[in-house]
mmCIF file of N, CA and C in Angstrom:
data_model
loop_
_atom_site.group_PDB
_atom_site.id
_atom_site.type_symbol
_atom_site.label_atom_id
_atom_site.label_comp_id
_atom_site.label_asym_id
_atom_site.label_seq_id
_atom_site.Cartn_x
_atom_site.Cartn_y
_atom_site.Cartn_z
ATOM 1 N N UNK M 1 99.627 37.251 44.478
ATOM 2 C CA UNK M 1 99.389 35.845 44.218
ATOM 3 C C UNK M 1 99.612 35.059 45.508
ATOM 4 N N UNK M 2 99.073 33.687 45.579
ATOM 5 C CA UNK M 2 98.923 33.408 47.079
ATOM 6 C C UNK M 2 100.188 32.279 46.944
ATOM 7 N N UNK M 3 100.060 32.352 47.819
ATOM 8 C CA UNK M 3 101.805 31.107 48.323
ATOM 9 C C UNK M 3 101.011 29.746 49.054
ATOM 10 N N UNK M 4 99.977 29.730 49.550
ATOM 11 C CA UNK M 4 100.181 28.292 50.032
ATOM 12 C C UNK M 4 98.966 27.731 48.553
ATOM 13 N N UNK M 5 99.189 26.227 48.776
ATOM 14 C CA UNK M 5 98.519 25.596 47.740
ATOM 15 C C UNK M 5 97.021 25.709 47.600
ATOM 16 N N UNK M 6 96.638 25.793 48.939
ATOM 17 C CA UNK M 6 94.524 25.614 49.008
ATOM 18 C C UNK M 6 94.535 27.177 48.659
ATOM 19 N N UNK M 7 95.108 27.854 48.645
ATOM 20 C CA UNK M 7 94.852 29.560 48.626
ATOM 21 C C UNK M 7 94.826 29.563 46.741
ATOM 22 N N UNK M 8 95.934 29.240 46.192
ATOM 23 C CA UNK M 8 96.301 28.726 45.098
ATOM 24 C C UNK M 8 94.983 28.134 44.311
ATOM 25 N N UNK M 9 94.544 26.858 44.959
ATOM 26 C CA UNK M 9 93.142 26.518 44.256
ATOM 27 C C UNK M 9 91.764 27.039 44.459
ATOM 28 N N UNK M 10 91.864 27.906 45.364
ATOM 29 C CA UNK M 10 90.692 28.896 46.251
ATOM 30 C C UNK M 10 90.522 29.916 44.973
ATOM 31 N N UNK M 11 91.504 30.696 44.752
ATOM 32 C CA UNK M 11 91.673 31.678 43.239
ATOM 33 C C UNK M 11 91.095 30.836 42.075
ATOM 34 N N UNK M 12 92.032 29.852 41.720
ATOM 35 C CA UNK M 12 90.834 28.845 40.747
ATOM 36 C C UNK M 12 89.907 28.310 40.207
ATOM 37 N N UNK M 13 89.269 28.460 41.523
ATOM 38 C CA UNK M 13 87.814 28.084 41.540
ATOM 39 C C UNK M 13 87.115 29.490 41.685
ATOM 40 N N UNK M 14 87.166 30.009 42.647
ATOM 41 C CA UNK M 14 86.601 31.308 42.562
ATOM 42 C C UNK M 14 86.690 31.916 40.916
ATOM 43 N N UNK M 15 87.630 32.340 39.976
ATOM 44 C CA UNK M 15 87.289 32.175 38.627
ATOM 45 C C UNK M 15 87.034 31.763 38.225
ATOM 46 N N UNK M 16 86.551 30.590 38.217
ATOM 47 C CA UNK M 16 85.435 30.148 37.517
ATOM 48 C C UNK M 16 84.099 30.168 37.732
ATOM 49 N N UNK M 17 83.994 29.617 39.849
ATOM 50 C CA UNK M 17 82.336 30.523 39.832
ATOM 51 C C UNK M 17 81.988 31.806 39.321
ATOM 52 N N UNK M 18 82.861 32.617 39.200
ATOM 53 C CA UNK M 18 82.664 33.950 38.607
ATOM 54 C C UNK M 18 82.312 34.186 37.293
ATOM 55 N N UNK M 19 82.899 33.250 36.252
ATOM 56 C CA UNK M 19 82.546 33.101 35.225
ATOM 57 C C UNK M 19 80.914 32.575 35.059
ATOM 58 N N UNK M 20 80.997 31.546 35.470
ATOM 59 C CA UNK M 20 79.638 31.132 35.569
ATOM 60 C C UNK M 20 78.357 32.423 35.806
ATOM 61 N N UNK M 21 78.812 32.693 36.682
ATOM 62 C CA UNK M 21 77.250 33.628 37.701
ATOM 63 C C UNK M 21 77.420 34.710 36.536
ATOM 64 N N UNK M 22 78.468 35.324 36.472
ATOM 65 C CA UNK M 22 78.622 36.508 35.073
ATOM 66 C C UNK M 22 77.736 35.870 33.965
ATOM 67 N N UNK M 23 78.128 34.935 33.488
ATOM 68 C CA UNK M 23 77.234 34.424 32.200
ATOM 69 C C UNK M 23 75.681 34.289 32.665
ATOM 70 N N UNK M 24 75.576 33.732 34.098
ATOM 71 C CA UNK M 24 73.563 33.841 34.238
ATOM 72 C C UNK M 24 73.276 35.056 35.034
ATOM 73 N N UNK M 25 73.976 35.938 34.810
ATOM 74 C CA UNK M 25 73.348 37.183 34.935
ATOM 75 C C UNK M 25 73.075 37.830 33.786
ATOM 76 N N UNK M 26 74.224 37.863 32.654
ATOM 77 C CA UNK M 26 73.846 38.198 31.737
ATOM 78 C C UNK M 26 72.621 37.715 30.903
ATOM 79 N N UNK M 27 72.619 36.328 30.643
ATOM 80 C CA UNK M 27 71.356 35.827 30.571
ATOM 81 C C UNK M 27 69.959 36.458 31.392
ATOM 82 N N UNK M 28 70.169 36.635 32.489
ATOM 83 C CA UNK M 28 69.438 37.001 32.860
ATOM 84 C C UNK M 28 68.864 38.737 32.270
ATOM 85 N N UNK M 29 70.002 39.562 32.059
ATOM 86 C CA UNK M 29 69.748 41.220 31.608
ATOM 87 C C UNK M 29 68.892 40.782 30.503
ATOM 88 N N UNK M 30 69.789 39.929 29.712
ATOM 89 C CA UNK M 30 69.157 39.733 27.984
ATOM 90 C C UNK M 30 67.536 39.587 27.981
ATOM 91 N N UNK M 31 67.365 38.689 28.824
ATOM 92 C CA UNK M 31 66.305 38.429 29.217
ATOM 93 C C UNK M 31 65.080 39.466 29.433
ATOM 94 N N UNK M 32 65.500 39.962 30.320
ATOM 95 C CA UNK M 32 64.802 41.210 30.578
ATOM 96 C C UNK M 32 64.269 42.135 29.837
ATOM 97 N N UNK M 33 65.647 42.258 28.973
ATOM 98 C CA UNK M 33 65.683 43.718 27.974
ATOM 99 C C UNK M 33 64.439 43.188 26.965
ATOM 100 N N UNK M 34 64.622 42.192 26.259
ATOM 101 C CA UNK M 34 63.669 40.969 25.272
ATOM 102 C C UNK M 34 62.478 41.313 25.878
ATOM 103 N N UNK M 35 62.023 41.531 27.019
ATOM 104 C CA UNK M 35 60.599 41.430 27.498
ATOM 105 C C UNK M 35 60.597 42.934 27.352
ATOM 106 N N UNK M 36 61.599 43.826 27.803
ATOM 107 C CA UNK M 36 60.821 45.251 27.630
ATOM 108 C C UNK M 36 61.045 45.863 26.341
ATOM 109 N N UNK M 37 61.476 44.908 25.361
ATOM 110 C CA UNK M 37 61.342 45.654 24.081
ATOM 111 C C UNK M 37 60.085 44.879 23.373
ATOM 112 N N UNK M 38 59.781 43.621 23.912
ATOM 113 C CA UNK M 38 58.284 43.390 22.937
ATOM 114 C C UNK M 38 57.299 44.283 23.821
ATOM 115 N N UNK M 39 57.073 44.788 25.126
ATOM 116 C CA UNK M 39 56.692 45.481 25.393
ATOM 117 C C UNK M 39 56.544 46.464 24.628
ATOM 118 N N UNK M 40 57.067 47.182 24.205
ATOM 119 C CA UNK M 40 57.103 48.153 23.291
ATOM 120 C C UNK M 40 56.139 47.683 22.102
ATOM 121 N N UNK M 41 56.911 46.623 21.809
ATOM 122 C CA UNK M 41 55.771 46.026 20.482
ATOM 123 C C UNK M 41 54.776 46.126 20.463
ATOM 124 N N UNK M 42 54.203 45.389 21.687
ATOM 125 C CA UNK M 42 53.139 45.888 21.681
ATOM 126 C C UNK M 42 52.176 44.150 21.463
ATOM 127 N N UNK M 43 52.999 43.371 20.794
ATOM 128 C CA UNK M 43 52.046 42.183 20.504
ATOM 129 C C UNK M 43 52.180 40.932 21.659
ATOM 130 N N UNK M 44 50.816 40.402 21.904
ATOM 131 C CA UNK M 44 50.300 39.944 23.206
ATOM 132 C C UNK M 44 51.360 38.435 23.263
ATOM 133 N N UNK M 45 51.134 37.511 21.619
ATOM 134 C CA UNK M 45 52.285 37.024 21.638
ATOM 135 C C UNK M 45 54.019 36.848 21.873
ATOM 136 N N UNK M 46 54.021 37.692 21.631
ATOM 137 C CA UNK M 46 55.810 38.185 22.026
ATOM 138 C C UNK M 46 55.787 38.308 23.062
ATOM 139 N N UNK M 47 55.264 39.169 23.810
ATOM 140 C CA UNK M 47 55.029 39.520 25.594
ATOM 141 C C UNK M 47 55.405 37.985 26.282
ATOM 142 N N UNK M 48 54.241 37.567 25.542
ATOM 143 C CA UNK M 48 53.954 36.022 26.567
ATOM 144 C C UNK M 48 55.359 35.076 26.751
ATOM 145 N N UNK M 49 55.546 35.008 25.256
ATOM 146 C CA UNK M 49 56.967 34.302 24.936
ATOM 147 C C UNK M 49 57.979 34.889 25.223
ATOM 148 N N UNK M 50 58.701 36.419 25.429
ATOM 149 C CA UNK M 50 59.262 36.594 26.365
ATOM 150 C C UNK M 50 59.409 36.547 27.813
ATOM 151 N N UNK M 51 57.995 36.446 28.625
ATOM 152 C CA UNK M 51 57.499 36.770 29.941
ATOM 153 C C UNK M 51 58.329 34.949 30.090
ATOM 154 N N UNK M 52 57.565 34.283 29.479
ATOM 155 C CA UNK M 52 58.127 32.713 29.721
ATOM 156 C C UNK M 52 59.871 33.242 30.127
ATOM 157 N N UNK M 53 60.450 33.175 28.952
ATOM 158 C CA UNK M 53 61.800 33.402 29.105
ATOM 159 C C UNK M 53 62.735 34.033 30.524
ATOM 160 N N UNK M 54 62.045 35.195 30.429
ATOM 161 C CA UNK M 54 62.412 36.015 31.347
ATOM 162 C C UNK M 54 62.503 35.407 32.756
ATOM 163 N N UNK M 55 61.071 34.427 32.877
ATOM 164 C CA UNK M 55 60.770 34.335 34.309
ATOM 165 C C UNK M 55 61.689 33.176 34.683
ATOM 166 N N UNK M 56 62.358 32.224 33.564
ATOM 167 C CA UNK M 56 62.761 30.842 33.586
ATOM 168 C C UNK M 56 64.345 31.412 33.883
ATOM 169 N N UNK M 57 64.652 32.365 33.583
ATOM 170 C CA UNK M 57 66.000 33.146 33.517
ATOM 171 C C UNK M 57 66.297 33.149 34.825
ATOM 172 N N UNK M 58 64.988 33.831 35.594
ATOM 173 C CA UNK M 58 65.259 34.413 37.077
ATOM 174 C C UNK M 58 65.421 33.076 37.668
ATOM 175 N N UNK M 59 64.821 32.194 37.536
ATOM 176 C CA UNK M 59 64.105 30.874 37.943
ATOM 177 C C UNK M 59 65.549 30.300 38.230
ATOM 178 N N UNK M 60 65.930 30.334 37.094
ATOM 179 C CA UNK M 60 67.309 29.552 37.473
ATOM 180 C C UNK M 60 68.935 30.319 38.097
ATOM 181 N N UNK M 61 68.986 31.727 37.789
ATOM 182 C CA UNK M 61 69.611 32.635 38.256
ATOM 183 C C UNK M 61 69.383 32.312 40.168
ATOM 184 N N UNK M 62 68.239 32.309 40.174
ATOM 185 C CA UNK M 62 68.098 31.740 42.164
ATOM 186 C C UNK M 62 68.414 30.679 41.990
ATOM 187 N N UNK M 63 68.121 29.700 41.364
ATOM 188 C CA UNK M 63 68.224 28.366 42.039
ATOM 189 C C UNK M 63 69.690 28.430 42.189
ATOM 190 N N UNK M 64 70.795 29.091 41.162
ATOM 191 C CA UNK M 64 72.277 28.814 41.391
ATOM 192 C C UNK M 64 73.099 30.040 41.900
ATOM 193 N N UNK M 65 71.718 30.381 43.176
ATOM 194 C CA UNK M 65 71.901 31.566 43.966
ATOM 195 C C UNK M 65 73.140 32.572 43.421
ATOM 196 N N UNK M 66 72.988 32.804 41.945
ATOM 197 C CA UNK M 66 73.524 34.705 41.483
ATOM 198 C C UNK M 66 72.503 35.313 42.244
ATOM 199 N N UNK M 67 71.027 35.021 42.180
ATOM 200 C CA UNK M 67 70.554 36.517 43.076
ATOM 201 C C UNK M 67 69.180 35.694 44.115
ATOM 202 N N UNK M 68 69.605 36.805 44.923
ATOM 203 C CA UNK M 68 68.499 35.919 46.031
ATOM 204 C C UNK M 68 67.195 35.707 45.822
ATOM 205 N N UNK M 69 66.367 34.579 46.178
ATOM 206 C CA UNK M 69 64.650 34.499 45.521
ATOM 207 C C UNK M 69 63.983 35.285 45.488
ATOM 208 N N UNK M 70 64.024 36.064 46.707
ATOM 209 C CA UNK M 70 62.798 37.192 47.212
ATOM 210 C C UNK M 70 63.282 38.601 46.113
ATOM 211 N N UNK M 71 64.509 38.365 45.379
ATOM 212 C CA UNK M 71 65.054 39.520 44.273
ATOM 213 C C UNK M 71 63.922 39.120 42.938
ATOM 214 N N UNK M 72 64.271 37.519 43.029
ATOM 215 C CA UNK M 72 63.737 36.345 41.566
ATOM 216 C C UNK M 72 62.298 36.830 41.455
ATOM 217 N N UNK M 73 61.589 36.697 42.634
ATOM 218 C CA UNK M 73 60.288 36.615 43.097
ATOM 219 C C UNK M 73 59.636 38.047 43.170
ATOM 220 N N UNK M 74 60.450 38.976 43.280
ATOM 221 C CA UNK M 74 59.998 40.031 43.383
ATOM 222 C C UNK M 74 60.108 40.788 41.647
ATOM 223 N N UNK M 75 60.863 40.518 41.054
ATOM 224 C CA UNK M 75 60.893 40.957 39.476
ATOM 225 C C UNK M 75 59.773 39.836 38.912
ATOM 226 N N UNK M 76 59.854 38.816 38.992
ATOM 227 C CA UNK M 76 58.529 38.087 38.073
ATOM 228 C C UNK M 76 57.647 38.387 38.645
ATOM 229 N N UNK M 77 57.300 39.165 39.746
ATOM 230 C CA UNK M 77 55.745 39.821 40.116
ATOM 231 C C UNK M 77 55.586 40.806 39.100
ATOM 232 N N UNK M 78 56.830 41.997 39.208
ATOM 233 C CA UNK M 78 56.919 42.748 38.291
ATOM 234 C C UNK M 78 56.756 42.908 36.901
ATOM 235 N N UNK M 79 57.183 41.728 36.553
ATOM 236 C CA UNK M 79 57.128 41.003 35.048
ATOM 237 C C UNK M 79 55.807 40.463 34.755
ATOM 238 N N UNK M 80 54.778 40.193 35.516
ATOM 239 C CA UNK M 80 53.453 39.843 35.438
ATOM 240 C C UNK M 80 52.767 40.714 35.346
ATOM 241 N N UNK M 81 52.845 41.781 36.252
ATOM 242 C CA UNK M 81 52.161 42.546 36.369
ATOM 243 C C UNK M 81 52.038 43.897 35.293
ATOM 244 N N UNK M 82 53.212 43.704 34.540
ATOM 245 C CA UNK M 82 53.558 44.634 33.474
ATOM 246 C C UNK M 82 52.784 44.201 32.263
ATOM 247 N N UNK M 83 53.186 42.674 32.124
ATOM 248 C CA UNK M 83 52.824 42.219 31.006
ATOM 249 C C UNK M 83 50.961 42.117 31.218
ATOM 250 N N UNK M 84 50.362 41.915 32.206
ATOM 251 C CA UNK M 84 49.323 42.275 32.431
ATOM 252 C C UNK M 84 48.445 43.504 32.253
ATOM 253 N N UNK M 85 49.013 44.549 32.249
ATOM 254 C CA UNK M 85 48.850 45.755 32.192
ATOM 255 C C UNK M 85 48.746 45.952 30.261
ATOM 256 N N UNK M 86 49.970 45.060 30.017
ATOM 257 C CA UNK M 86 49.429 45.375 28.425
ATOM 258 C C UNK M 86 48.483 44.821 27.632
ATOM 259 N N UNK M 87 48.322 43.884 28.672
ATOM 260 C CA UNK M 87 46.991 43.091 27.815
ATOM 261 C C UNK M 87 46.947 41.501 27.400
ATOM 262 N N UNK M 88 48.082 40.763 28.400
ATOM 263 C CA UNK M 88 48.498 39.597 28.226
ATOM 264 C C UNK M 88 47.722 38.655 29.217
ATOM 265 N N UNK M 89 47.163 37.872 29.047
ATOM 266 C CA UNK M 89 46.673 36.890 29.721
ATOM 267 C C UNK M 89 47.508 35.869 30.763
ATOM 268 N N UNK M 90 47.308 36.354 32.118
ATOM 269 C CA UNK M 90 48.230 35.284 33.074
ATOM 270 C C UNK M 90 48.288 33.747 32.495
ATOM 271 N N UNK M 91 49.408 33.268 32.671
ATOM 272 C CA UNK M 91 49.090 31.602 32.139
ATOM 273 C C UNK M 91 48.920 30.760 33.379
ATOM 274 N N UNK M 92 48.627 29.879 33.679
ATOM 275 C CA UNK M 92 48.389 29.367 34.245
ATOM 276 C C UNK M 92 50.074 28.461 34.821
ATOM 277 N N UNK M 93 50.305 27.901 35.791
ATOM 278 C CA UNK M 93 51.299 27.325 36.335
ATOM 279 C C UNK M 93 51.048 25.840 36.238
ATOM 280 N N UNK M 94 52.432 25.436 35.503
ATOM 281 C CA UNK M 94 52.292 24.005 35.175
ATOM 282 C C UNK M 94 53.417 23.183 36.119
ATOM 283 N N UNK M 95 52.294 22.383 36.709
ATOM 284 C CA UNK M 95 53.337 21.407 37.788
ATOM 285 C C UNK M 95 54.269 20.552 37.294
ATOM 286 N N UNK M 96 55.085 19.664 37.525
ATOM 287 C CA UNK M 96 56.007 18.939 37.192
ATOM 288 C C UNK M 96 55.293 17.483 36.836
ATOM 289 N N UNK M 97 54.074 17.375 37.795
ATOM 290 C CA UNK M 97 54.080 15.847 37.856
ATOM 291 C C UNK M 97 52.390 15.979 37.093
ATOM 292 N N UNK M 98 52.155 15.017 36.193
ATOM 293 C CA UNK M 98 50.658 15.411 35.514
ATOM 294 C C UNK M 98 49.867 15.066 36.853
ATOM 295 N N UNK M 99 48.434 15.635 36.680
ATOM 296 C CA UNK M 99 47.749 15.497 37.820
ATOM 297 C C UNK M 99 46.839 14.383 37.934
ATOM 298 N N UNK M 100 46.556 14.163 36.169
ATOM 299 C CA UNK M 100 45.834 12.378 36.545
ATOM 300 C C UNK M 100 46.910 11.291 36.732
ATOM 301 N N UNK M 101 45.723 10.183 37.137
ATOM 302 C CA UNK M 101 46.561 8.925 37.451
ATOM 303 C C UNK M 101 46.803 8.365 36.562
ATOM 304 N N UNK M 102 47.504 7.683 36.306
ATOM 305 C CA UNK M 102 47.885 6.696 35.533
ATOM 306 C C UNK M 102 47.684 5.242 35.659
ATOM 307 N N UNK M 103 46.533 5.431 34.103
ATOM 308 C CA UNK M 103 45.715 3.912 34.478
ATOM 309 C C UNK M 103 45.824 2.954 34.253
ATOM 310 N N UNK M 104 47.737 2.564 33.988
ATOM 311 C CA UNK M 104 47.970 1.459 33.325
ATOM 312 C C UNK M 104 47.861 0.673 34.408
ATOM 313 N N UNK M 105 47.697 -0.559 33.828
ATOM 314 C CA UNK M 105 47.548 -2.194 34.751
ATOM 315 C C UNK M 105 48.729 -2.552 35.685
ATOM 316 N N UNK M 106 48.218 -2.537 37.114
ATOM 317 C CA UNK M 106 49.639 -2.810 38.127
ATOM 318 C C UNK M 106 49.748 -4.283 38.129
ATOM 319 N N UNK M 107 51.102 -4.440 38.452
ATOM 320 C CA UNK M 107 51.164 -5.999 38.622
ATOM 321 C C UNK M 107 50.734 -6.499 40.054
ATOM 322 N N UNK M 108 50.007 -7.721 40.042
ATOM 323 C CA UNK M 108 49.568 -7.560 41.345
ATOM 324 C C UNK M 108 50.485 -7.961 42.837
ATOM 325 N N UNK M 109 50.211 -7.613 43.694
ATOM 326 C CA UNK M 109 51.120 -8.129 44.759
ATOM 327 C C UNK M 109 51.344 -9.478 44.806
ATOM 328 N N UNK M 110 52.774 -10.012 45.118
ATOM 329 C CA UNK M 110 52.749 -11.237 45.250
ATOM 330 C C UNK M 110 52.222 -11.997 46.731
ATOM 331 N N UNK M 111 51.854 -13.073 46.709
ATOM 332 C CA UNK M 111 51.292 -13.644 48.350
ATOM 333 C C UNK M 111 52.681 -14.171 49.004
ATOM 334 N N UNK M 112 52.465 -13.669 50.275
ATOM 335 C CA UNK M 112 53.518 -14.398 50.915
ATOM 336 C C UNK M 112 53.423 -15.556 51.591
ATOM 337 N N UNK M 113 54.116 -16.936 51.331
ATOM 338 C CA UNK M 113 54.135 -17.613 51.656
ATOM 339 C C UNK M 113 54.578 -17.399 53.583
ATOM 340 N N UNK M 114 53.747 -18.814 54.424
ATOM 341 C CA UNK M 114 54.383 -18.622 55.664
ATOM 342 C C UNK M 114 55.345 -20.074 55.820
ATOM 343 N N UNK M 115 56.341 -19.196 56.633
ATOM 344 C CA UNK M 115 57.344 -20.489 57.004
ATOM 345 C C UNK M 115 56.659 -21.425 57.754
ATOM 346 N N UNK M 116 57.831 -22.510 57.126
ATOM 347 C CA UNK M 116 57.324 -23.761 58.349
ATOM 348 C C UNK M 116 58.002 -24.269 59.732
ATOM 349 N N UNK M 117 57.111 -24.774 60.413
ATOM 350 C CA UNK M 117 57.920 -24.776 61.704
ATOM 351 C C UNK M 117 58.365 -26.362 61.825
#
């Protein structure tokens, strides 16, 4: 056990990041396993709806770096390419921001008045 105080809260915290990353890894196995047992199934639905899961698992497993991207990035190739193989249709990638504009009515700029001299 450590004797000075920051060493003391260094242990502290470190159990708990540990806790954390343990729980989104596991998430992450569960994940996995779910995709290679509808695999098995066999039905194009399940695949898909696990493949979602799976990939959102990894997705966030990197972002709160448990495992490095090019690990993330390299299993959802894997995970595509499997589920492809059985007969699942790639989905398409949905951006964050919609791609039309938005045609509501702007308010218009106001005029600027000029000072006086």
């Amino acid at each position: 056990m450590p004797i000075i105080k920051s060493a003391k809260k260094r242990v502290k915290i470190a159990a708990k990041a540990r806790s954390r990353n343990l729980h989104t890894k596991r998430d992450v196995r569960d994940a996995l396993k779910a995709f290679a047992k509808a695999l098995e199934g066999g039905k194009a639905t399940e695949v898909a709806k696990t493949q979602a899961a799976a990939m959102s698992a990894l997705d966030t497993a990197a972002k709160k770096a448990v495992i490095h991207k090019n690990k993330a990035a390299r299993q959802k190739s894997r995970l595509s390419a499997q589920a492809k193989a059985a007969g699942v249709k790639p989905q398409k990638a949905q951006s964050a921001k919609p791609k039309t504009k938005s045609t509501a009515a702007k308010k218009p700029a106001a005029k600027k008045t000029t000072a006086k001299k």
